């Protein structure tokens, strides 16, 4: 019999990455309830708001739909995917020892995190395409006035939501706990960020806090880019801080088992 | 060279010593049982062999590889089935086998592997809809995906019904016949007795004994018993000169002979020579469970997982 120390020390190749991404995609696609919220809820909010705001569409030369409603809808997509869905999968994988199972194969459990991130990004892209498509066909919304700014700001907002999601996944002991924590966070961020009506109706300090939190900051920043208004640095700083703080904490707290 | 060598393994978790001092050698191609109570240190030992735990002391080699330093090479030669580890629940049998196969450069053919563990009919069934026995068979298939030289099977049949358990045993025997070294962690006595070439008894973080299942029973020095009735009145002197017999008693026509060695054969031969016709002959010998009690000095706990 021979020793095994002459074997090449191989890492899993691109085929393994593709297979894992396909596995995560199937997990997400077959979780029907998990698809309704990020794809269905934003569309519903879009249509209801679209019907309600049709006759007050332009205020002070700004299209209310482009400035508030569509940005809100797009941010709901990335927040539900990033803050609620993704962490519940990852926390379940840890709780059910799936990460540990993967650790005894040549695949590193970190690969599953990356695959889940990629699938979440794809899911967000589908939600965004649905939202923007519906807004254009049903309510005559045009492309963003500053398309590159809008894209960049939106990517930053998505990163912030995923970073918060990773933190939730790091802290939550089970998949259910992750979904619960994620939902509470989503509603708290959403409520202070304009999800249930304009932040003008909130007490002023609360509205200010909401705009400094990633949800409110994202709605504002995306809305300004879409309407062609200049960016306010505060919103971008708020998003960048959310990315840095959440991911640093997530890396610190994350446990494989 | 042995397939797996563990020398002086010691592992503690904070205040608890999980493994005090374990040394064992698994030969290439055998089914090696690791038997012990819950908390005796079985799982910690095999997890250290699988490279999941860092030993506080001791030396481990798997086909000459250090499980922590040579992790990547180890994964290619050692397949592991972990105790209650879940899989992607919404994926089907075929999807899971293909997924795990993709982690290895060389490995088994997914369809053959599924046939081999008897899941051909369930290819398109999701993991969450498989029965407990089917899930375990899938787990074995995944442990074999990289065509390993050795596999660790941790509590393979716990929670399975007797029929599913017997099917698993057949699968494990086929593995050995195919030249794969198997480390079987179990606290199911019948399973260990039936499958294992050699068994290590782990007790309170130490190896209490290593032997074949029969060897452990013999080593425990427990007596065998032959009971029979005779048509005519029986003269115990017939068995007096049989060296295997230690004592003979008769009560209400039932003769009880106790002793060791090949007791049943010795008694039968002596009876035939003396022209005694024995009726209702019964033979009792100690089981591995009795031996476990005798060798570890305390009863075996069946209550746990």
Coordinates of C-alpha atoms in Angstrom, one line a residue:
Chain A
X1 CA 0.0 0.0 0.0
X2 CA 1.2 3.5 -0.7
X3 CA 1.0 6.6 1.3
X4 CA -1.2 9.4 0.1
X5 CA 1.2 12.2 0.6
X6 CA 2.2 12.2 -3.0
X7 CA -1.3 13.1 -4.1
X8 CA -1.7 16.6 -5.6
X9 CA -3.4 18.9 -3.1
X10 CA -6.2 20.0 -5.3
X11 CA -8.9 22.6 -4.7
X12 CA -12.4 22.1 -6.2
X13 CA -12.5 23.5 -9.7
X14 CA -15.0 25.7 -11.5
X15 CA -17.3 22.7 -12.0
X16 CA -17.7 22.6 -8.2
X17 CA -18.5 26.3 -8.0
X18 CA -21.1 26.0 -10.7
X19 CA -22.7 23.0 -9.1
X20 CA -22.9 24.8 -5.7
X21 CA -24.4 27.9 -7.3
X22 CA -27.0 25.6 -9.1
X23 CA -27.7 23.9 -5.8
X24 CA -28.3 27.3 -4.0
X25 CA -30.5 28.5 -6.9
X26 CA -32.6 25.3 -6.6
X27 CA -32.9 25.8 -2.9
X28 CA -34.1 29.4 -3.4
X29 CA -36.4 28.7 -6.3
X30 CA -38.0 25.7 -4.6
X31 CA -38.7 27.8 -1.4
X32 CA -42.0 29.2 -2.9
X33 CA -42.9 31.2 0.2
X34 CA -39.5 32.8 0.2
X35 CA -40.0 34.0 -3.4
X36 CA -43.4 35.7 -2.8
X37 CA -42.0 38.4 -0.5
X38 CA -39.1 39.7 -2.5
X39 CA -40.8 39.4 -5.9
X40 CA -44.5 39.8 -5.1
X41 CA -44.6 42.3 -2.3
X42 CA -42.6 45.0 -4.1
X43 CA -44.8 44.6 -7.2
X44 CA -48.0 44.9 -5.1
X45 CA -46.7 48.1 -3.4
X46 CA -45.7 49.5 -6.8
X47 CA -49.1 48.9 -8.3
X48 CA -51.1 50.2 -5.3
X49 CA -49.0 53.3 -5.0
X50 CA -49.1 53.8 -8.8
X51 CA -52.9 53.8 -8.7
X52 CA -53.0 56.1 -5.7
X53 CA -50.5 58.7 -6.9
X54 CA -51.6 58.9 -10.5
X55 CA -53.2 62.4 -10.1
X56 CA -50.5 63.9 -7.9
X57 CA -47.7 62.6 -10.0
X58 CA -45.7 65.8 -10.2
X59 CA -45.0 67.9 -7.1
X60 CA -42.6 70.9 -7.4
X61 CA -41.4 69.7 -10.8
X62 CA -40.4 66.3 -9.3
X63 CA -42.2 63.1 -10.4
X64 CA -43.3 61.5 -7.1
X65 CA -43.3 58.1 -8.6
X66 CA -39.7 58.2 -9.7
X67 CA -38.5 60.1 -6.7
X68 CA -40.1 57.9 -4.0
X69 CA -42.3 55.0 -5.1
X70 CA -40.0 53.2 -7.5
X71 CA -36.9 53.6 -5.4
X72 CA -38.8 52.3 -2.4
X73 CA -39.9 49.3 -4.3
X74 CA -36.4 48.5 -5.5
X75 CA -35.0 48.9 -2.0
X76 CA -37.6 46.5 -0.6
X77 CA -36.4 43.9 -3.1
X78 CA -32.8 44.0 -2.0
X79 CA -33.7 44.4 1.7
X80 CA -36.1 41.3 1.7
X81 CA -33.6 39.2 -0.2
X82 CA -30.5 40.4 1.7
X83 CA -31.8 40.9 5.2
X84 CA -34.5 38.3 5.5
X85 CA -34.0 35.4 3.0
X86 CA -30.3 35.0 2.6
X87 CA -29.5 34.9 6.4
X88 CA -32.3 32.3 7.0
X89 CA -30.7 29.9 4.5
X90 CA -27.2 30.4 5.9
X91 CA -28.3 30.1 9.6
X92 CA -30.2 26.9 8.7
X93 CA -27.1 25.5 6.9
X94 CA -25.1 26.0 10.1
X95 CA -27.7 24.8 12.5
X96 CA -28.4 21.7 10.4
X97 CA -24.6 21.0 10.3
X98 CA -24.6 21.3 6.5
X99 CA -21.6 23.6 6.7
X100 CA -19.8 20.9 8.8
X101 CA -20.8 18.3 6.3
X102 CA -19.2 20.3 3.5
X103 CA -16.1 20.8 5.6
X104 CA -15.3 17.1 5.3
X105 CA -15.3 17.3 1.5
X106 CA -12.7 19.1 -0.6
X107 CA -15.2 22.0 -0.8
X108 CA -14.7 24.8 1.8
X109 CA -18.0 25.8 3.6
X110 CA -17.1 29.4 2.6
X111 CA -18.0 28.4 -1.0
X112 CA -21.6 28.0 0.0
X113 CA -21.7 31.5 1.4
X114 CA -20.4 32.9 -1.9
X115 CA -22.8 30.7 -3.9
X116 CA -25.7 32.0 -1.8
X117 CA -24.6 35.6 -2.3
X118 CA -24.5 35.1 -6.1
X119 CA -28.0 33.6 -6.1
X120 CA -29.3 36.4 -3.9
X121 CA -27.9 38.9 -6.3
X122 CA -29.6 37.1 -9.2
X123 CA -32.8 37.0 -7.3
X124 CA -32.5 40.7 -6.6
X125 CA -31.9 41.3 -10.3
X126 CA -35.1 39.5 -11.2
X127 CA -37.0 41.6 -8.6
X128 CA -35.5 44.8 -9.9
X129 CA -36.3 43.9 -13.5
X130 CA -39.9 43.1 -12.6
X131 CA -40.3 46.3 -10.7
X132 CA -38.7 48.6 -13.3
X133 CA -40.5 46.8 -16.1
X134 CA -43.9 47.2 -14.4
X135 CA -43.2 50.8 -13.6
X136 CA -42.3 51.6 -17.2
X137 CA -45.2 49.7 -18.9
X138 CA -48.0 50.5 -16.4
X139 CA -47.0 54.0 -15.1
X140 CA -44.9 55.5 -17.9
X141 CA -41.7 55.9 -15.7
X142 CA -38.6 56.6 -17.7
X143 CA -35.0 55.4 -17.2
X144 CA -33.1 57.2 -14.5
X145 CA -32.0 60.7 -15.3
X146 CA -28.5 59.8 -14.0
X147 CA -28.3 56.1 -15.0
X148 CA -24.7 55.4 -13.8
X149 CA -25.2 57.2 -10.6
X150 CA -28.4 55.3 -10.0
X151 CA -26.7 52.0 -10.8
X152 CA -23.7 52.7 -8.5
X153 CA -25.9 54.0 -5.7
X154 CA -28.1 50.9 -6.0
X155 CA -25.2 48.5 -6.0
X156 CA -23.9 50.2 -2.8
X157 CA -27.4 49.9 -1.2
X158 CA -27.5 46.2 -2.2
X159 CA -24.0 45.7 -0.6
X160 CA -25.3 47.3 2.6
X161 CA -28.3 45.0 2.7
X162 CA -26.2 41.9 2.1
X163 CA -23.7 43.0 4.8
X164 CA -26.6 43.4 7.3
X165 CA -27.9 39.9 6.2
X166 CA -24.4 38.4 6.8
X167 CA -24.4 39.9 10.3
X168 CA -27.9 38.4 10.9
X169 CA -26.6 35.0 9.7
X170 CA -23.6 35.3 12.0
X171 CA -25.7 36.1 15.1
X172 CA -28.8 34.0 14.6
X173 CA -28.7 30.5 16.1
X174 CA -31.2 28.9 13.8
X175 CA -32.8 29.5 10.4
X176 CA -36.1 30.5 12.0
X177 CA -34.4 32.9 14.4
X178 CA -32.6 34.5 11.4
X179 CA -35.9 34.9 9.5
X180 CA -37.5 36.5 12.6
X181 CA -34.5 38.8 13.3
X182 CA -34.3 39.7 9.6
X183 CA -38.0 40.5 9.4
X184 CA -37.9 42.7 12.5
X185 CA -34.9 44.5 11.1
X186 CA -36.5 44.9 7.7
X187 CA -39.7 46.4 9.2
X188 CA -37.8 48.7 11.6
X189 CA -35.5 50.0 8.8
X190 CA -38.5 50.2 6.4
X191 CA -40.8 52.0 8.8
X192 CA -38.2 54.7 9.5
X193 CA -37.2 54.8 5.9
X194 CA -40.5 55.6 4.3
X195 CA -42.0 52.2 3.6
X196 CA -45.4 53.0 5.2
X197 CA -45.8 56.5 3.8
X198 CA -43.6 59.6 3.4
X199 CA -41.1 60.2 6.2
X200 CA -42.5 63.8 6.4
X201 CA -45.3 62.4 8.6
X202 CA -42.8 60.9 11.1
X203 CA -41.5 63.0 14.1
X204 CA -38.6 64.9 12.8
X205 CA -35.8 63.2 14.8
X206 CA -37.1 59.8 13.8
X207 CA -37.2 60.7 10.2
X208 CA -33.6 62.0 10.5
X209 CA -32.5 58.7 12.1
X210 CA -34.4 56.8 9.4
X211 CA -32.5 58.6 6.6
X212 CA -29.2 57.8 8.3
X213 CA -30.1 54.1 8.4
X214 CA -29.4 52.1 5.2
X215 CA -33.0 51.6 4.1
X216 CA -34.0 55.3 4.2
X217 CA -30.6 56.4 2.9
X218 CA -30.9 53.9 0.0
X219 CA -34.5 55.2 -0.9
X220 CA -33.3 58.8 -0.8
X221 CA -30.1 58.2 -2.8
X222 CA -31.7 56.0 -5.5
X223 CA -34.6 58.5 -5.8
X224 CA -32.3 61.5 -6.2
X225 CA -30.3 59.7 -8.9
X226 CA -33.5 58.6 -10.7
X227 CA -34.9 62.2 -10.6
X228 CA -31.6 63.8 -11.7
X229 CA -31.0 65.5 -8.3
X230 CA -27.5 65.8 -6.9
X231 CA -26.5 63.2 -4.3
X232 CA -26.4 64.1 -0.7
X233 CA -23.1 62.9 0.8
X234 CA -24.9 61.9 4.1
X235 CA -26.8 59.2 2.4
X236 CA -23.8 57.7 0.7
X237 CA -21.8 57.8 3.9
X238 CA -24.6 56.1 5.8
X239 CA -24.6 53.3 3.2
X240 CA -20.8 52.9 3.3
X241 CA -20.8 52.8 7.1
X242 CA -23.5 50.1 7.1
X243 CA -21.4 48.0 4.7
X244 CA -18.2 48.4 6.7
X245 CA -19.6 48.0 10.2
X246 CA -21.9 45.1 9.4
X247 CA -19.4 43.1 7.4
X248 CA -16.6 43.6 10.0
X249 CA -19.0 42.4 12.7
X250 CA -20.2 39.5 10.6
X251 CA -16.6 38.3 10.0
X252 CA -15.9 38.6 13.7
X253 CA -19.0 36.8 14.9
X254 CA -19.5 34.2 12.2
X255 CA -19.3 30.6 13.3
X256 CA -19.1 27.6 11.0
X257 CA -20.8 25.3 13.6
Chain B
X1 CA 1.5 0.7 6.8
X2 CA -1.9 1.0 8.5
X3 CA -4.8 2.9 7.0
X4 CA -5.3 5.0 10.1
X5 CA -3.0 5.4 13.1
X6 CA -3.9 7.3 16.3
X7 CA -1.3 7.7 19.0
X8 CA -1.9 9.2 22.4
X9 CA -4.9 11.4 21.3
X10 CA -6.0 13.8 24.0
X11 CA -8.7 16.4 23.6
X12 CA -10.6 18.6 26.1
X13 CA -13.4 21.1 25.7
X14 CA -12.9 23.8 28.4
X15 CA -13.4 21.9 31.7
X16 CA -14.4 18.6 30.1
X17 CA -11.9 16.0 29.0
X18 CA -13.6 14.4 25.9
X19 CA -10.7 12.1 25.1
X20 CA -8.1 11.2 27.7
X21 CA -5.7 8.9 25.9
X22 CA -6.7 7.0 22.8
X23 CA -4.4 5.0 20.5
X24 CA -5.7 2.8 17.8
X25 CA -4.5 1.3 14.5
X26 CA -7.0 0.6 11.6
X27 CA -5.6 -1.9 9.1
X28 CA -6.2 -1.3 5.4
X29 CA -9.3 -3.1 4.2
X30 CA -10.9 -3.9 7.5
X31 CA -14.2 -2.9 9.2
X32 CA -13.0 -1.3 12.4
X33 CA -15.7 -0.7 15.1
X34 CA -15.5 2.1 17.6
X35 CA -17.8 1.1 20.4
X36 CA -18.7 3.0 23.6
X37 CA -21.3 4.8 25.5
X38 CA -22.6 8.3 24.7
X39 CA -19.9 10.7 25.8
X40 CA -17.2 8.1 25.9
X41 CA -15.1 10.0 23.3
X42 CA -16.0 8.1 20.1
X43 CA -17.2 11.0 18.0
X44 CA -14.4 13.3 19.2
X45 CA -11.9 10.7 18.2
X46 CA -13.2 10.2 14.7
X47 CA -13.8 13.9 14.3
X48 CA -10.1 14.4 15.0
X49 CA -9.2 11.7 12.5
X50 CA -11.5 13.6 10.0
X51 CA -9.6 16.8 10.7
X52 CA -12.6 18.6 12.2
X53 CA -11.0 18.9 15.6
X54 CA -7.5 19.9 16.6
X55 CA -6.1 17.4 19.1
X56 CA -4.5 18.9 22.2
X57 CA -2.0 16.1 22.2
X58 CA -1.2 13.1 20.1
X59 CA -0.4 12.1 16.6
X60 CA -2.9 11.1 13.9
X61 CA -2.0 9.7 10.4
X62 CA -4.5 8.7 7.7
X63 CA -2.6 6.9 4.9
X64 CA 0.4 8.8 6.1
X65 CA -1.4 12.2 6.1
X66 CA -1.7 14.6 9.0
X67 CA -5.4 15.5 9.0
X68 CA -4.9 19.1 9.9
X69 CA -1.8 19.9 7.8
X70 CA -2.7 17.8 4.7
X71 CA -6.4 18.6 4.8
X72 CA -6.8 18.9 1.1
X73 CA -5.1 15.5 0.4
X74 CA -7.0 13.9 3.2
X75 CA -10.3 14.9 1.7
X76 CA -9.5 12.9 -1.4
X77 CA -8.8 9.6 0.4
X78 CA -11.2 9.8 3.4
X79 CA -15.0 9.9 3.0
X80 CA -17.0 10.9 6.1
X81 CA -20.6 10.4 7.0
X82 CA -21.3 12.6 10.0
X83 CA -23.8 12.0 12.8
X84 CA -27.0 14.0 12.0
X85 CA -25.7 16.3 9.4
X86 CA -28.4 17.6 7.1
X87 CA -28.1 18.2 3.3
X88 CA -29.7 20.7 1.0
X89 CA -33.2 19.5 1.8
X90 CA -34.9 20.7 -1.4
X91 CA -32.4 18.9 -3.7
X92 CA -33.1 15.5 -5.2
X93 CA -31.0 12.3 -4.8
X94 CA -29.4 12.8 -8.2
X95 CA -28.7 16.5 -7.7
X96 CA -27.1 15.9 -4.3
X97 CA -24.9 13.0 -5.6
X98 CA -23.8 15.1 -8.6
X99 CA -23.1 18.1 -6.3
X100 CA -20.9 16.2 -4.0
X101 CA -19.2 14.4 -6.9
X102 CA -18.3 17.8 -8.4
X103 CA -16.1 18.5 -5.3
X104 CA -13.6 15.8 -6.4
X105 CA -11.4 15.7 -9.5
X106 CA -11.7 11.9 -9.6
X107 CA -14.6 10.0 -8.2
X108 CA -17.5 7.6 -8.6
X109 CA -20.0 7.7 -11.4
X110 CA -23.2 9.3 -9.8
X111 CA -25.7 7.0 -11.4
X112 CA -23.7 3.9 -10.4
X113 CA -23.3 5.2 -6.9
X114 CA -27.1 5.7 -6.6
X115 CA -27.7 2.2 -7.9
X116 CA -25.1 0.8 -5.5
X117 CA -26.9 2.2 -2.4
X118 CA -30.3 1.1 -3.7
X119 CA -31.8 4.4 -4.4
X120 CA -32.4 4.0 -8.1
X121 CA -36.1 4.3 -7.7
X122 CA -35.8 7.5 -5.7
X123 CA -33.5 9.4 -8.0
X124 CA -35.9 12.3 -8.5
X125 CA -37.1 12.5 -4.9
X126 CA -36.0 15.4 -2.7
X127 CA -33.9 14.7 0.3
X128 CA -36.6 16.0 2.7
X129 CA -39.1 13.4 1.3
X130 CA -36.8 10.3 1.8
X131 CA -37.3 8.0 4.7
X132 CA -34.7 7.8 7.4
X133 CA -33.1 4.7 5.9
X134 CA -33.0 6.3 2.5
X135 CA -31.4 9.4 3.8
X136 CA -28.7 7.4 5.5
X137 CA -28.1 5.4 2.3
X138 CA -27.8 8.7 0.4
X139 CA -25.3 9.8 3.1
X140 CA -23.2 6.8 2.4
X141 CA -23.3 7.5 -1.3
X142 CA -22.1 11.0 -0.7
X143 CA -19.3 9.8 1.5
X144 CA -18.2 7.6 -1.4
X145 CA -18.5 10.3 -4.1
X146 CA -14.8 10.9 -4.2
X147 CA -14.0 7.1 -4.3
X148 CA -12.2 7.2 -1.0
X149 CA -9.8 4.6 0.3
X150 CA -11.4 4.8 3.8
X151 CA -14.7 5.9 5.1
X152 CA -15.8 7.0 8.6
X153 CA -19.5 6.1 9.3
X154 CA -20.7 7.7 12.5
X155 CA -23.9 6.2 14.1
X156 CA -25.0 4.9 10.7
X157 CA -28.1 3.0 11.7
X158 CA -29.3 5.0 14.7
X159 CA -33.0 5.6 14.4
X160 CA -33.5 3.1 11.6
X161 CA -36.0 0.3 11.7
X162 CA -34.6 -3.3 11.7
X163 CA -35.1 -3.9 8.0
X164 CA -33.4 -0.6 7.0
X165 CA -30.7 -1.5 9.4
X166 CA -30.1 -4.8 7.8
X167 CA -29.9 -3.2 4.4
X168 CA -27.3 -0.8 5.7
X169 CA -25.2 -3.7 7.0
X170 CA -25.3 -5.3 3.6
X171 CA -24.1 -2.0 2.1
X172 CA -21.2 -1.7 4.5
X173 CA -20.1 -5.3 3.8
X174 CA -20.1 -4.6 0.1
X175 CA -17.8 -1.6 0.8
X176 CA -15.3 -3.9 2.5
X177 CA -15.6 -6.4 -0.3
X178 CA -14.7 -3.5 -2.7
X179 CA -11.5 -2.9 -0.7
X180 CA -12.6 0.2 1.2
X181 CA -11.5 0.5 4.9
X182 CA -14.4 1.3 7.1
X183 CA -14.4 2.9 10.6
X184 CA -17.8 2.2 12.1
X185 CA -18.8 4.3 15.1
X186 CA -21.7 2.7 16.9
X187 CA -23.3 1.8 20.1
X188 CA -25.4 -0.9 18.5
X189 CA -24.0 -4.1 19.8
X190 CA -25.5 -6.5 17.3
X191 CA -24.3 -4.3 14.4
X192 CA -20.7 -4.2 15.7
X193 CA -20.8 -8.0 16.4
X194 CA -22.1 -8.7 12.9
X195 CA -20.0 -6.3 10.8
X196 CA -16.7 -5.5 12.5
X197 CA -13.4 -7.4 12.0
X198 CA -12.0 -5.7 15.0
X199 CA -13.5 -3.5 17.7
X200 CA -12.1 -0.8 20.0
X201 CA -14.0 -0.4 23.2
X202 CA -13.8 3.2 24.3
X203 CA -14.6 4.0 27.9
X204 CA -14.2 7.4 29.6
X205 CA -11.9 8.7 26.9
X206 CA -9.6 5.6 26.9
X207 CA -9.4 2.4 24.9
X208 CA -10.5 -0.3 27.3
X209 CA -9.8 -3.2 24.8
X210 CA -9.2 -3.9 21.1
X211 CA -10.0 -7.3 19.7
X212 CA -12.3 -9.2 17.3
X213 CA -15.9 -9.3 18.6
X214 CA -15.4 -13.0 19.5
X215 CA -12.1 -12.2 21.1
X216 CA -13.7 -9.6 23.3
X217 CA -16.3 -12.1 24.4
X218 CA -13.7 -14.7 25.1
X219 CA -11.5 -12.1 26.9
X220 CA -14.3 -11.2 29.2
X221 CA -14.1 -14.8 30.5
X222 CA -17.8 -15.2 30.7
X223 CA -19.1 -18.7 31.1
X224 CA -21.0 -20.6 28.4
X225 CA -24.0 -22.7 29.4
X226 CA -25.5 -25.9 27.8
X227 CA -28.9 -27.1 29.0
X228 CA -30.6 -30.3 27.9
X229 CA -33.1 -32.9 29.0
X230 CA -32.6 -36.6 28.7
X231 CA -35.1 -39.4 27.9
X232 CA -33.5 -41.7 30.6
X233 CA -32.2 -40.6 34.0
X234 CA -28.9 -38.8 33.6
X235 CA -25.6 -39.7 35.3
X236 CA -23.6 -36.5 35.6
X237 CA -20.4 -38.5 35.8
X238 CA -20.6 -38.7 31.9
X239 CA -19.4 -35.1 31.8
X240 CA -16.9 -35.3 34.6
X241 CA -14.0 -36.1 32.4
X242 CA -14.7 -33.3 29.8
X243 CA -12.1 -30.6 30.3
X244 CA -14.3 -27.8 28.9
X245 CA -17.0 -28.4 31.6
X246 CA -16.6 -26.7 34.9
X247 CA -19.8 -27.7 36.7
X248 CA -22.8 -29.8 36.1
X249 CA -26.2 -29.6 37.9
X250 CA -29.5 -31.4 37.5
X251 CA -32.8 -30.1 38.6
X252 CA -36.2 -31.6 37.6
X253 CA -34.6 -33.5 34.8
X254 CA -33.0 -30.4 33.3
X255 CA -29.2 -30.7 33.1
X256 CA -27.1 -27.5 33.2
X257 CA -23.4 -27.7 32.2
X258 CA -21.3 -24.6 32.4
X259 CA -17.8 -24.0 31.1
X260 CA -15.6 -22.5 28.4
X261 CA -13.9 -23.2 25.2
X262 CA -15.9 -25.1 22.6
X263 CA -18.3 -26.2 25.3
X264 CA -21.3 -27.2 23.1
X265 CA -19.2 -29.4 20.9
X266 CA -17.4 -31.1 23.8
X267 CA -20.7 -31.8 25.6
X268 CA -22.4 -33.2 22.5
X269 CA -19.5 -35.5 21.8
X270 CA -19.3 -36.8 25.4
X271 CA -23.1 -37.5 25.3
X272 CA -22.9 -39.4 22.0
X273 CA -20.0 -41.5 23.3
X274 CA -22.0 -42.3 26.5
X275 CA -25.0 -43.1 24.3
X276 CA -27.1 -40.5 26.0
X277 CA -29.9 -39.0 23.9
X278 CA -30.2 -35.3 24.7
X279 CA -33.5 -33.5 24.1
X280 CA -34.3 -29.8 23.9
X281 CA -30.6 -28.8 23.9
X282 CA -30.0 -25.1 24.4
X283 CA -26.8 -23.2 24.2
X284 CA -26.2 -19.8 25.8
X285 CA -23.0 -17.8 25.4
X286 CA -22.2 -14.3 26.4
X287 CA -22.9 -11.6 23.8
X288 CA -20.8 -8.6 23.0
X289 CA -23.0 -6.7 25.3
X290 CA -22.2 -9.0 28.2
X291 CA -18.6 -8.7 27.4
X292 CA -18.9 -4.9 27.3
X293 CA -20.3 -4.9 30.8
X294 CA -17.6 -7.3 32.0
X295 CA -14.8 -5.3 30.4
X296 CA -15.9 -1.8 31.4
X297 CA -17.4 -2.7 34.7
X298 CA -20.6 -0.8 34.3
X299 CA -23.9 -1.4 32.4
X300 CA -24.3 -0.2 28.9
X301 CA -26.6 2.7 28.3
X302 CA -29.1 2.1 25.5
X303 CA -31.1 5.2 26.2
X304 CA -29.1 7.7 24.2
X305 CA -29.1 8.6 20.5

